[in-house]
PDB file of C-alpha atoms in Angstrom:
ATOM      1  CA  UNK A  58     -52.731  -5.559 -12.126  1.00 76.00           C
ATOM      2  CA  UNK A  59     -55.593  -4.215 -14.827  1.00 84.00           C
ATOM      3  CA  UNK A  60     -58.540  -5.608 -12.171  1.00 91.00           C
ATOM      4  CA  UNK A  61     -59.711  -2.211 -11.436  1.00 94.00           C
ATOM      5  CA  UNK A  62     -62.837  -1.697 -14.843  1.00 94.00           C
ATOM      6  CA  UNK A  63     -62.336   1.169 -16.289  1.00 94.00           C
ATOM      7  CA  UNK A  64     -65.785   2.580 -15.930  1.00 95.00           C
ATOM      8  CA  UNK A  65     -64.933   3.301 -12.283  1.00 95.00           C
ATOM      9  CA  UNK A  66     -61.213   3.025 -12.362  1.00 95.00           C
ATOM     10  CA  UNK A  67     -61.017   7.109 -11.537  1.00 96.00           C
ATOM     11  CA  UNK A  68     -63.307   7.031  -8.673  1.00 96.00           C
ATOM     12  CA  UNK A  69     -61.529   4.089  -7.107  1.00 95.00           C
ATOM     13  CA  UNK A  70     -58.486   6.219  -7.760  1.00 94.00           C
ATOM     14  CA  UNK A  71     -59.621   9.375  -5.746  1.00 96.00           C
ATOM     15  CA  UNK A  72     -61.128   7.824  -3.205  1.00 95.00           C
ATOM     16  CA  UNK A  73     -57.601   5.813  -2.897  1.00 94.00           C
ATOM     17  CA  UNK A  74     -55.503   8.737  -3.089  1.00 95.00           C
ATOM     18  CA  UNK A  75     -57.857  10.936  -0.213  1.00 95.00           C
ATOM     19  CA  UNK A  76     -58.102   7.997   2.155  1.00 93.00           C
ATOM     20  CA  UNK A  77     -54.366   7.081   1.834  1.00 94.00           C
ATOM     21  CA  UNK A  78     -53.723  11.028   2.536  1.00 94.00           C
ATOM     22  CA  UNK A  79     -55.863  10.960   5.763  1.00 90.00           C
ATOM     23  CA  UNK A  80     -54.386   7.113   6.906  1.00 90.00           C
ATOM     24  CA  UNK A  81     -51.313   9.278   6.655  1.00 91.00           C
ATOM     25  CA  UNK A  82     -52.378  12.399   8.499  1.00 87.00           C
ATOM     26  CA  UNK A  83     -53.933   9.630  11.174  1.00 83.00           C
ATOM     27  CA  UNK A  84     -50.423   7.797  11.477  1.00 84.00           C
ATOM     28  CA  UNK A  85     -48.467  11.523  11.445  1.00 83.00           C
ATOM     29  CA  UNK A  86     -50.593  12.686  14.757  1.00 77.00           C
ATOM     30  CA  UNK A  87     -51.553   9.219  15.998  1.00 63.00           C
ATOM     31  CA  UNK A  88     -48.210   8.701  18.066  1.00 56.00           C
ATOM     32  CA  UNK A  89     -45.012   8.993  16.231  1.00 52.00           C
ATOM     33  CA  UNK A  90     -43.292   8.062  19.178  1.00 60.00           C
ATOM     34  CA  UNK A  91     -45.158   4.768  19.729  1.00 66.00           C
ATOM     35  CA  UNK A  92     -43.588   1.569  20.636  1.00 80.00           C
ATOM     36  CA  UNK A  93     -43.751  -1.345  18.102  1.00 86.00           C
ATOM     37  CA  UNK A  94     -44.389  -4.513  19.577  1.00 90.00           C
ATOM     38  CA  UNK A  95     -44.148  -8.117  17.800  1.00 92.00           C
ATOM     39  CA  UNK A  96     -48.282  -8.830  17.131  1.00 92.00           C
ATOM     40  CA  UNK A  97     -50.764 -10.915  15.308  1.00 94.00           C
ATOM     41  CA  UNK A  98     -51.127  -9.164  12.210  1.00 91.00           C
ATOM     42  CA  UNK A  99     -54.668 -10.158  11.817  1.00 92.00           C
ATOM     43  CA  UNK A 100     -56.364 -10.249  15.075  1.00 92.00           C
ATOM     44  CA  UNK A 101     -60.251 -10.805  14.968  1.00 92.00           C
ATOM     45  CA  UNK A 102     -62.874 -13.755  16.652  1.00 92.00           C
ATOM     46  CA  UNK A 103     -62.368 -15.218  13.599  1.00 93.00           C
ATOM     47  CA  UNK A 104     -58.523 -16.132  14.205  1.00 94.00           C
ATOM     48  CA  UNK A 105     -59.027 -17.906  17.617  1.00 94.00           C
ATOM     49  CA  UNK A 106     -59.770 -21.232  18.190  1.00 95.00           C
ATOM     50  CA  UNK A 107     -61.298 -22.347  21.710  1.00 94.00           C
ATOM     51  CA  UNK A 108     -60.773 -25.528  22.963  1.00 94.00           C
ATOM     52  CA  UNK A 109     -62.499 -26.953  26.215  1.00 94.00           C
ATOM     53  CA  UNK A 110     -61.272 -25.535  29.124  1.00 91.00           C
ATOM     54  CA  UNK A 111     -61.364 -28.752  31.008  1.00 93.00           C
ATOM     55  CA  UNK A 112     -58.761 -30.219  28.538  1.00 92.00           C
ATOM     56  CA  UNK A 113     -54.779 -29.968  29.216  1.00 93.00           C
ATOM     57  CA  UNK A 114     -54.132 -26.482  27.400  1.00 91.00           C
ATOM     58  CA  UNK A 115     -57.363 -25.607  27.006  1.00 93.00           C
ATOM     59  CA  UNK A 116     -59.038 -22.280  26.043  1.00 93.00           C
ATOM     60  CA  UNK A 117     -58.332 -19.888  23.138  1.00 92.00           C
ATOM     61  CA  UNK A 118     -55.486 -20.319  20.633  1.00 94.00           C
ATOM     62  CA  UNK A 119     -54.365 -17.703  18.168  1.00 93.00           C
ATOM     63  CA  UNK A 120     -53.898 -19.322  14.290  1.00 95.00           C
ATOM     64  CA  UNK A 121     -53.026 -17.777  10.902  1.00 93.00           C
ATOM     65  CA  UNK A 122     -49.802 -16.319  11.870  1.00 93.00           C
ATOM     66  CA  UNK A 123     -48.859 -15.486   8.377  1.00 91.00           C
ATOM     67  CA  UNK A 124     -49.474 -11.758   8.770  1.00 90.00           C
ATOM     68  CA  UNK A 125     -47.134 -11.537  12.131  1.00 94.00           C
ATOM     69  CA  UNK A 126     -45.606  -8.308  11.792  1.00 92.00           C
ATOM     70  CA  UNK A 127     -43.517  -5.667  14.413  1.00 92.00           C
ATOM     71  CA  UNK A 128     -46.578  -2.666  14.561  1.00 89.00           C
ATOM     72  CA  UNK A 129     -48.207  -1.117  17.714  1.00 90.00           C
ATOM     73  CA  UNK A 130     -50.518  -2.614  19.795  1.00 90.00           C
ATOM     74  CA  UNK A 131     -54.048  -0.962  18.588  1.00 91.00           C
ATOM     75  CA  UNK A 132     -53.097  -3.089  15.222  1.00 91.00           C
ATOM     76  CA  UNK A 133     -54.293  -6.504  17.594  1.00 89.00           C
ATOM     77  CA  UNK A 134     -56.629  -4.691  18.849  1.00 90.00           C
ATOM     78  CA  UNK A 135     -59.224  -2.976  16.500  1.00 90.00           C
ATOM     79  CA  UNK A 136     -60.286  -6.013  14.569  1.00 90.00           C
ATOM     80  CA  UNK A 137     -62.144  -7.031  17.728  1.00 89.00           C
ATOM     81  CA  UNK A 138     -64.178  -4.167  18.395  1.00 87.00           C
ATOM     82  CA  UNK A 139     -67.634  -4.842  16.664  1.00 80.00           C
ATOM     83  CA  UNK A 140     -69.438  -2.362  14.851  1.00 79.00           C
ATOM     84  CA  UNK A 141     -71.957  -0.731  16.494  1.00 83.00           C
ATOM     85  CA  UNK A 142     -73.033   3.399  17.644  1.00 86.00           C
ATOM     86  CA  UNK A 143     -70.110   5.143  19.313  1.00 86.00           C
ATOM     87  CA  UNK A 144     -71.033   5.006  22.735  1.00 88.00           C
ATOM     88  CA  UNK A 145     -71.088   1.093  22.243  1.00 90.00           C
ATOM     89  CA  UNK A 146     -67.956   0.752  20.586  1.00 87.00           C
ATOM     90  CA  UNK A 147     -66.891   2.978  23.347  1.00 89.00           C
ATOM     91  CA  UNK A 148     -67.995   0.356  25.811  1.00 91.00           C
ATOM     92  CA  UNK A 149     -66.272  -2.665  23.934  1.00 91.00           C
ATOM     93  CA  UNK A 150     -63.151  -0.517  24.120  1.00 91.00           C
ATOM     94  CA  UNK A 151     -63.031  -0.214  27.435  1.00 91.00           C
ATOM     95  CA  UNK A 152     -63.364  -4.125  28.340  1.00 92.00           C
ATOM     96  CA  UNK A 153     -60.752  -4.605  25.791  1.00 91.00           C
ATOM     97  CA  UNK A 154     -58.242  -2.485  27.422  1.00 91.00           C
ATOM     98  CA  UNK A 155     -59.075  -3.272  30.694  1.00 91.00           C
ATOM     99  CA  UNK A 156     -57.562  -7.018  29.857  1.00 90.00           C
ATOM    100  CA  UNK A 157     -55.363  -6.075  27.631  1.00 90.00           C
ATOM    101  CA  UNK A 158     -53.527  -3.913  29.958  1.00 90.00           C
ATOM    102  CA  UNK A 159     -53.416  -6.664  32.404  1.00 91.00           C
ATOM    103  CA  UNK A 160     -50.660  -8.012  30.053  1.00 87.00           C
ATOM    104  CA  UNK A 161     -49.012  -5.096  28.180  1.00 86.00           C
ATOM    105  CA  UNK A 162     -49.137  -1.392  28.560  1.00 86.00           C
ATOM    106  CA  UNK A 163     -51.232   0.604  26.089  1.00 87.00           C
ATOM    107  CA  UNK A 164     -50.768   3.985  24.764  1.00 86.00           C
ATOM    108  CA  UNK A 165     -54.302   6.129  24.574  1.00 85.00           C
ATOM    109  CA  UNK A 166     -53.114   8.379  21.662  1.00 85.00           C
ATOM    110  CA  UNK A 167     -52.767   4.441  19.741  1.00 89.00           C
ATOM    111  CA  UNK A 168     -56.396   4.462  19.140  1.00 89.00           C
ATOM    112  CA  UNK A 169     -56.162   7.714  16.722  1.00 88.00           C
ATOM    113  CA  UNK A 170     -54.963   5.284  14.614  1.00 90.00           C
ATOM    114  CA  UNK A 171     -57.953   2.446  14.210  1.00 91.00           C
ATOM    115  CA  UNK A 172     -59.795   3.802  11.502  1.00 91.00           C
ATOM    116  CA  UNK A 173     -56.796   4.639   9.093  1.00 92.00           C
ATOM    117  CA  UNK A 174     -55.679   0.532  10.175  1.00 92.00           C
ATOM    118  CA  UNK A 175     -58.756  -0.122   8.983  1.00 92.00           C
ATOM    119  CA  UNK A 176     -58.646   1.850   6.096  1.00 94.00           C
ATOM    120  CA  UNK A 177     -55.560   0.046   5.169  1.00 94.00           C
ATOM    121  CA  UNK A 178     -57.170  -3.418   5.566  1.00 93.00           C
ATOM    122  CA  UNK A 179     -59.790  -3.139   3.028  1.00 93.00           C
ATOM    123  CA  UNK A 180     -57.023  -1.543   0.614  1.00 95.00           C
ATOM    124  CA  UNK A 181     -54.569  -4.180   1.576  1.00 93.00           C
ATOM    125  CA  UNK A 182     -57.530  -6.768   0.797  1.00 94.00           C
ATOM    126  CA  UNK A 183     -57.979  -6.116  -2.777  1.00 95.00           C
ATOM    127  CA  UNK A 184     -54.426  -5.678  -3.372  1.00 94.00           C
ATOM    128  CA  UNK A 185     -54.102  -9.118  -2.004  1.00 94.00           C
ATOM    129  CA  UNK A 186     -56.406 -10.905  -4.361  1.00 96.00           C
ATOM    130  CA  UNK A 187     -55.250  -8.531  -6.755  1.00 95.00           C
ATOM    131  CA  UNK A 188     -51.360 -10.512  -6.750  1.00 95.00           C
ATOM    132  CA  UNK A 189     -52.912 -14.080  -6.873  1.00 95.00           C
ATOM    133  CA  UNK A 190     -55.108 -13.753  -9.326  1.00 95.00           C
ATOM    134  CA  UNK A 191     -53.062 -16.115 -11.764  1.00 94.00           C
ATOM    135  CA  UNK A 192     -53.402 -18.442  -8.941  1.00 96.00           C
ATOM    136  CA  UNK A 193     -56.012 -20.901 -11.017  1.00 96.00           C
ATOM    137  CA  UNK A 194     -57.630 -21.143  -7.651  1.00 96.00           C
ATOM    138  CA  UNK A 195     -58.461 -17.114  -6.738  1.00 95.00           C
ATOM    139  CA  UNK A 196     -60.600 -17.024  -9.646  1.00 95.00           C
ATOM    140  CA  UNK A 197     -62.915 -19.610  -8.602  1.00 96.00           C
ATOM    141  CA  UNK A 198     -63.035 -18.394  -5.506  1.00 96.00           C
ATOM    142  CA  UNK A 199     -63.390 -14.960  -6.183  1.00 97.00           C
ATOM    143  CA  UNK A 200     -65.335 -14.756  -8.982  1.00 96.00           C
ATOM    144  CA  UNK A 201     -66.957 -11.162  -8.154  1.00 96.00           C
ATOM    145  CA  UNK A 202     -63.379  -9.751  -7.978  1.00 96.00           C
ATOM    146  CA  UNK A 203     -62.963  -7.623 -10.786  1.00 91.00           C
ATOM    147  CA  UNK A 204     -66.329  -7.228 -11.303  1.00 95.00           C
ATOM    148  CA  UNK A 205     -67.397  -3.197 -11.886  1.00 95.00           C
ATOM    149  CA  UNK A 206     -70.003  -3.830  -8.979  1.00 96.00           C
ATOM    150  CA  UNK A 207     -66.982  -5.152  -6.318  1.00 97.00           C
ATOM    151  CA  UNK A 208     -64.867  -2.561  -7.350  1.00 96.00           C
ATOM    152  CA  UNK A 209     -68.415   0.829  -6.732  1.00 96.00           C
ATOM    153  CA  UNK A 210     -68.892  -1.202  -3.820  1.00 96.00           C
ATOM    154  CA  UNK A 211     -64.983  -0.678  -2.374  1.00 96.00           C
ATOM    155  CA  UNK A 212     -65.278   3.236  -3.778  1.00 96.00           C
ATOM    156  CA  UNK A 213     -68.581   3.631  -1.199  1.00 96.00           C
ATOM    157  CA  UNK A 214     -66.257   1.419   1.613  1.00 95.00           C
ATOM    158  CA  UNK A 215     -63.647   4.178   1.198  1.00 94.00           C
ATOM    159  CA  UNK A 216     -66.072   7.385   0.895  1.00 95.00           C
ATOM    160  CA  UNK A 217     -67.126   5.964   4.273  1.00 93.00           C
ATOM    161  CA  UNK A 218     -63.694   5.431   5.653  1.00 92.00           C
ATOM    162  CA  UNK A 219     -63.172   8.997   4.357  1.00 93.00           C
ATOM    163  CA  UNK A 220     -66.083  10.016   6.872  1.00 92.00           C
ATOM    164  CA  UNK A 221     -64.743   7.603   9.825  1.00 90.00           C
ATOM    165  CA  UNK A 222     -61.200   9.514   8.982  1.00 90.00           C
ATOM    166  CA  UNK A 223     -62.584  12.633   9.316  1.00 89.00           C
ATOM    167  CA  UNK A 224     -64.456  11.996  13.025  1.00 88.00           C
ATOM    168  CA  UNK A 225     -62.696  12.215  16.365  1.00 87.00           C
ATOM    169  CA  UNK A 226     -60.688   9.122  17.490  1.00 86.00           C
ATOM    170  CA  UNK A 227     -62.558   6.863  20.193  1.00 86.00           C
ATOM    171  CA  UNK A 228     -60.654   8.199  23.330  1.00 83.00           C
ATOM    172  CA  UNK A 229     -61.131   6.043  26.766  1.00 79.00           C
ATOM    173  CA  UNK A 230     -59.229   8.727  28.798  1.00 64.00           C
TER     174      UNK A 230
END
């Protein structure tokens, strides 16, 4: 769509082209033989809604169900993981699949896959505003978009997705 300046269209272009080839490699050893289940799409604190728990159906409620899509589980599940050193993300892992699996099986080899999801979201993101832009509304509300400083600042996101490719998966088990 010509939103990418020129003056760092290359670098946005390598660092597209090496994190899309380790999302890949993460999605080739991450578990080829994983179920898909029907989930969210775009699961974080941000999409639930909690009403009082004294009220008839009270408690959380899932909205914006516009990015419902068949994937596997860890897709629902990442996005609620704050940041955060290892050994706590570690931690938040761990409650997270201990009530998750009250509910639905998970598959450990799953979570090879969070960083390259994630990697996918914040390429996914510009792409997004990227197709509405003739929406009259996008460019008031995005006015930065476009801008060479969004577009260095997404080049450093991916050079440190690149990094976050290149560690060792969180593992529970």
């Amino acid at each position: 769509h010509q939103m990418i300046p020129l003056e760092v269209e290359r670098e946005w272009r390598e660092a597209f082209a090496a994190a899309l080839a380790l999302v890949q490699d993460a999605f080739a050893q991450g578990a080829t033989d994983r179920q898909l289940i029907r989930l969210h799409g775009d699961c974080h604190p941000g999409n639930i809604l909690w009403t009082p728990a004294e009220l008839p159906g009270g408690g959380p409620h899932f909205v914006d169900l516009d990015d419902a899509r068949m994937g596997p589980a860890v897709q629902d599940l990442w996005m609620m993981l704050g940041g955060g050193e290892r050994h706590e993300r570690l931690a938040q892992l761990a409650e997270l699949m201990d009530g998750y699996q009250e509910f639905h099986d998970f598959h450990p080899r799953e979570l090879a896959l969070i960083e390259g999801l994630r990697s996918l979201r914040l390429i996914h993101y510009s792409a997004w505003l990227a197709r509405r832009w003739d929406d009259p509304a996008f460019p008031m509300s995005f006015p930065w978009f476009g801008t060479e400083r969004y577009w260095g600042e997404q080049i450093l996101i991916l050079r440190e997705q690149l990094a976050a490719l290149d560690e060792e998966p969180l593992r529970l088990y």
